[in-house]
Amino acid sequence: MLAQPPKLPSAARTAAYFGLFVLGAVVAGAGGLVQSGWFPGGLILALAGAAGLFLGGARAMGSRAGAVAPAGGWVIAVILLTASRPEGDFLFGVGAGSYLFLLGGMAVAVMCATLGAGRQPGGPAARLGK
């Protein structure tokens, strides 16, 4: 089963991945506002929300791509929110909390994508030949 070439996902699965991507961007925006509002607790809350989304996406979709899709939306949204505008406005201020949110969120995304279930062959859970 693992030697077979991968197939394209169905339309419903593709829509679910797109929904997770958009939800990752929303969580990034909300986390950016919360982490600076209540510094120590808000940062923990923002990272816990991102971790819950990434790991929940992996478990719901049954694959690592379920964690990668919201992580991609999260990273793109955070990068866009860190760029300053011509007016001088930006969402993230200079400080330890912002950098911890950026780097911590990326680390959480990698951890959750690693913990997500990969493609496994079907069959009994017992060892072969026993």
PDB file of C-alpha atoms in Angstrom:
ATOM      1  CA  MET A   1       0.000   0.000   0.000  1.00  0.00           C
ATOM      2  CA  LEU A   2       2.796   2.455   0.806  1.00  0.00           C
ATOM      3  CA  ALA A   3       4.533   1.764  -2.518  1.00  0.00           C
ATOM      4  CA  GLN A   4       1.535   2.981  -4.525  1.00  0.00           C
ATOM      5  CA  PRO A   5       1.693   6.512  -5.923  1.00  0.00           C
ATOM      6  CA  PRO A   6      -0.319   9.068  -3.956  1.00  0.00           C
ATOM      7  CA  LYS A   7      -3.712  10.091  -5.319  1.00  0.00           C
ATOM      8  CA  LEU A   8      -5.143  13.595  -5.418  1.00  0.00           C
ATOM      9  CA  PRO A   9      -7.472  14.343  -2.498  1.00  0.00           C
ATOM     10  CA  SER A  10     -11.206  14.523  -3.088  1.00  0.00           C
ATOM     11  CA  ALA A  11     -13.024  17.836  -3.461  1.00  0.00           C
ATOM     12  CA  ALA A  12     -14.402  17.653   0.084  1.00  0.00           C
ATOM     13  CA  ARG A  13     -10.950  16.974   1.519  1.00  0.00           C
ATOM     14  CA  THR A  14      -9.466  19.844  -0.499  1.00  0.00           C
ATOM     15  CA  ALA A  15     -12.190  22.165   0.805  1.00  0.00           C
ATOM     16  CA  ALA A  16     -11.434  21.016   4.357  1.00  0.00           C
ATOM     17  CA  TYR A  17      -7.733  21.788   3.881  1.00  0.00           C
ATOM     18  CA  PHE A  18      -8.608  25.230   2.512  1.00  0.00           C
ATOM     19  CA  GLY A  19     -10.894  25.828   5.509  1.00  0.00           C
ATOM     20  CA  LEU A  20      -8.057  24.867   7.857  1.00  0.00           C
ATOM     21  CA  PHE A  21      -5.741  27.242   5.965  1.00  0.00           C
ATOM     22  CA  VAL A  22      -8.181  30.148   6.443  1.00  0.00           C
ATOM     23  CA  LEU A  23      -8.751  29.192  10.080  1.00  0.00           C
ATOM     24  CA  GLY A  24      -4.976  29.270  10.618  1.00  0.00           C
ATOM     25  CA  ALA A  25      -4.885  32.845   9.329  1.00  0.00           C
ATOM     26  CA  VAL A  26      -7.735  33.829  11.659  1.00  0.00           C
ATOM     27  CA  VAL A  27      -6.006  32.247  14.658  1.00  0.00           C
ATOM     28  CA  ALA A  28      -2.806  34.124  13.763  1.00  0.00           C
ATOM     29  CA  GLY A  29      -4.636  37.456  13.742  1.00  0.00           C
ATOM     30  CA  ALA A  30      -6.413  36.732  17.001  1.00  0.00           C
ATOM     31  CA  GLY A  31      -3.211  35.478  18.592  1.00  0.00           C
ATOM     32  CA  GLY A  32      -1.346  38.581  17.503  1.00  0.00           C
ATOM     33  CA  LEU A  33      -3.885  40.752  19.293  1.00  0.00           C
ATOM     34  CA  VAL A  34      -4.145  38.596  22.422  1.00  0.00           C
ATOM     35  CA  GLN A  35      -0.430  38.033  22.973  1.00  0.00           C
ATOM     36  CA  SER A  36       0.294  41.752  23.173  1.00  0.00           C
ATOM     37  CA  GLY A  37      -2.814  42.596  25.188  1.00  0.00           C
ATOM     38  CA  TRP A  38      -2.112  40.355  28.187  1.00  0.00           C
ATOM     39  CA  PHE A  39       1.585  39.651  27.887  1.00  0.00           C
ATOM     40  CA  PRO A  40       2.434  36.533  29.821  1.00  0.00           C
ATOM     41  CA  GLY A  41      -0.992  34.912  29.822  1.00  0.00           C
ATOM     42  CA  GLY A  42      -1.979  36.138  26.377  1.00  0.00           C
ATOM     43  CA  LEU A  43       1.152  34.686  24.813  1.00  0.00           C
ATOM     44  CA  ILE A  44       0.468  31.295  26.366  1.00  0.00           C
ATOM     45  CA  LEU A  45      -3.174  31.494  25.291  1.00  0.00           C
ATOM     46  CA  ALA A  46      -2.230  32.427  21.706  1.00  0.00           C
ATOM     47  CA  LEU A  47       0.292  29.601  21.404  1.00  0.00           C
ATOM     48  CA  ALA A  48      -2.122  27.112  22.981  1.00  0.00           C
ATOM     49  CA  GLY A  49      -4.817  28.132  20.503  1.00  0.00           C
ATOM     50  CA  ALA A  50      -2.422  27.663  17.595  1.00  0.00           C
ATOM     51  CA  ALA A  51      -1.295  24.285  18.928  1.00  0.00           C
ATOM     52  CA  GLY A  52      -4.904  23.197  19.372  1.00  0.00           C
ATOM     53  CA  LEU A  53      -5.716  24.145  15.795  1.00  0.00           C
ATOM     54  CA  PHE A  54      -2.643  22.454  14.320  1.00  0.00           C
ATOM     55  CA  LEU A  55      -2.995  19.230  16.291  1.00  0.00           C
ATOM     56  CA  GLY A  56      -6.778  19.201  15.920  1.00  0.00           C
ATOM     57  CA  GLY A  57      -6.434  19.598  12.155  1.00  0.00           C
ATOM     58  CA  ALA A  58      -3.993  16.686  12.025  1.00  0.00           C
ATOM     59  CA  ARG A  59      -6.276  14.461  14.080  1.00  0.00           C
ATOM     60  CA  ALA A  60      -9.435  15.458  12.200  1.00  0.00           C
ATOM     61  CA  MET A  61      -7.914  14.897   8.768  1.00  0.00           C
ATOM     62  CA  GLY A  62      -5.933  11.833   9.835  1.00  0.00           C
ATOM     63  CA  SER A  63      -2.736  13.080   8.186  1.00  0.00           C
ATOM     64  CA  ARG A  64       0.148  15.438   8.691  1.00  0.00           C
ATOM     65  CA  ALA A  65      -1.280  17.670   5.982  1.00  0.00           C
ATOM     66  CA  GLY A  66      -4.080  18.471   8.416  1.00  0.00           C
ATOM     67  CA  ALA A  67      -1.495  20.247  10.574  1.00  0.00           C
ATOM     68  CA  VAL A  68       0.466  21.744   7.688  1.00  0.00           C
ATOM     69  CA  ALA A  69      -2.558  23.493   6.123  1.00  0.00           C
ATOM     70  CA  PRO A  70      -3.436  25.672   9.158  1.00  0.00           C
ATOM     71  CA  ALA A  71       0.262  26.175   9.901  1.00  0.00           C
ATOM     72  CA  GLY A  72       0.728  27.547   6.385  1.00  0.00           C
ATOM     73  CA  GLY A  73      -2.157  29.976   6.861  1.00  0.00           C
ATOM     74  CA  TRP A  74      -0.788  30.947  10.271  1.00  0.00           C
ATOM     75  CA  VAL A  75       2.728  31.644   8.971  1.00  0.00           C
ATOM     76  CA  ILE A  76       1.546  33.645   5.955  1.00  0.00           C
ATOM     77  CA  ALA A  77      -0.799  35.737   8.097  1.00  0.00           C
ATOM     78  CA  VAL A  78       1.883  36.420  10.712  1.00  0.00           C
ATOM     79  CA  ILE A  79       4.397  37.444   8.050  1.00  0.00           C
ATOM     80  CA  LEU A  80       1.862  39.794   6.469  1.00  0.00           C
ATOM     81  CA  LEU A  81       0.965  41.254   9.869  1.00  0.00           C
ATOM     82  CA  THR A  82       4.596  41.965  10.765  1.00  0.00           C
ATOM     83  CA  ALA A  83       5.188  44.082   7.667  1.00  0.00           C
ATOM     84  CA  SER A  84       4.805  47.778   8.317  1.00  0.00           C
ATOM     85  CA  ARG A  85       2.530  49.846   6.121  1.00  0.00           C
ATOM     86  CA  PRO A  86       3.436  53.159   4.446  1.00  0.00           C
ATOM     87  CA  GLU A  87       1.524  54.947   7.193  1.00  0.00           C
ATOM     88  CA  GLY A  88       3.806  53.371   9.773  1.00  0.00           C
ATOM     89  CA  ASP A  89       1.159  51.098  11.288  1.00  0.00           C
ATOM     90  CA  PHE A  90       1.847  47.488  12.170  1.00  0.00           C
ATOM     91  CA  LEU A  91       0.282  44.910  14.457  1.00  0.00           C
ATOM     92  CA  PHE A  92       3.347  43.503  16.197  1.00  0.00           C
ATOM     93  CA  GLY A  93       5.439  45.801  18.342  1.00  0.00           C
ATOM     94  CA  VAL A  94       9.109  45.375  19.059  1.00  0.00           C
ATOM     95  CA  GLY A  95       9.529  43.262  22.154  1.00  0.00           C
ATOM     96  CA  ALA A  96      10.221  39.826  23.518  1.00  0.00           C
ATOM     97  CA  GLY A  97       6.549  38.802  23.410  1.00  0.00           C
ATOM     98  CA  SER A  98       6.250  39.339  19.667  1.00  0.00           C
ATOM     99  CA  TYR A  99       9.377  37.366  18.920  1.00  0.00           C
ATOM    100  CA  LEU A 100       8.291  34.568  21.255  1.00  0.00           C
ATOM    101  CA  PHE A 101       4.939  34.453  19.467  1.00  0.00           C
ATOM    102  CA  LEU A 102       6.571  34.285  16.031  1.00  0.00           C
ATOM    103  CA  LEU A 103       9.229  31.718  16.850  1.00  0.00           C
ATOM    104  CA  GLY A 104       7.098  29.787  19.322  1.00  0.00           C
ATOM    105  CA  GLY A 105       4.254  29.478  16.827  1.00  0.00           C
ATOM    106  CA  MET A 106       6.585  28.132  14.173  1.00  0.00           C
ATOM    107  CA  ALA A 107       8.050  25.636  16.637  1.00  0.00           C
ATOM    108  CA  VAL A 108       4.553  24.549  17.686  1.00  0.00           C
ATOM    109  CA  ALA A 109       3.598  24.093  14.021  1.00  0.00           C
ATOM    110  CA  VAL A 110       6.599  21.837  13.402  1.00  0.00           C
ATOM    111  CA  MET A 111       5.905  19.807  16.535  1.00  0.00           C
ATOM    112  CA  CYS A 112       2.235  19.319  15.695  1.00  0.00           C
ATOM    113  CA  ALA A 113       3.013  18.363  12.099  1.00  0.00           C
ATOM    114  CA  THR A 114       5.493  15.801  13.391  1.00  0.00           C
ATOM    115  CA  LEU A 115       2.986  14.364  15.873  1.00  0.00           C
ATOM    116  CA  GLY A 116       0.289  14.056  13.206  1.00  0.00           C
ATOM    117  CA  ALA A 117      -0.502  10.578  11.946  1.00  0.00           C
ATOM    118  CA  GLY A 118       1.255   9.672   8.728  1.00  0.00           C
ATOM    119  CA  ARG A 119       0.083   7.188   6.108  1.00  0.00           C
ATOM    120  CA  GLN A 120      -0.167   3.788   7.740  1.00  0.00           C
ATOM    121  CA  PRO A 121      -0.979   0.470   6.114  1.00  0.00           C
ATOM    122  CA  GLY A 122      -4.298  -1.088   7.073  1.00  0.00           C
ATOM    123  CA  GLY A 123      -4.517  -4.327   8.970  1.00  0.00           C
ATOM    124  CA  PRO A 124      -4.290  -5.632  12.499  1.00  0.00           C
ATOM    125  CA  ALA A 125      -2.231  -3.827  15.080  1.00  0.00           C
ATOM    126  CA  ALA A 126      -0.346  -7.004  16.031  1.00  0.00           C
ATOM    127  CA  ARG A 127       3.119  -7.763  14.747  1.00  0.00           C
ATOM    128  CA  LEU A 128       3.365  -9.725  11.537  1.00  0.00           C
ATOM    129  CA  GLY A 129       4.135 -13.427  11.848  1.00  0.00           C
ATOM    130  CA  LYS A 130       2.765 -13.857  15.348  1.00  0.00           C
TER     131      LYS A 130
END
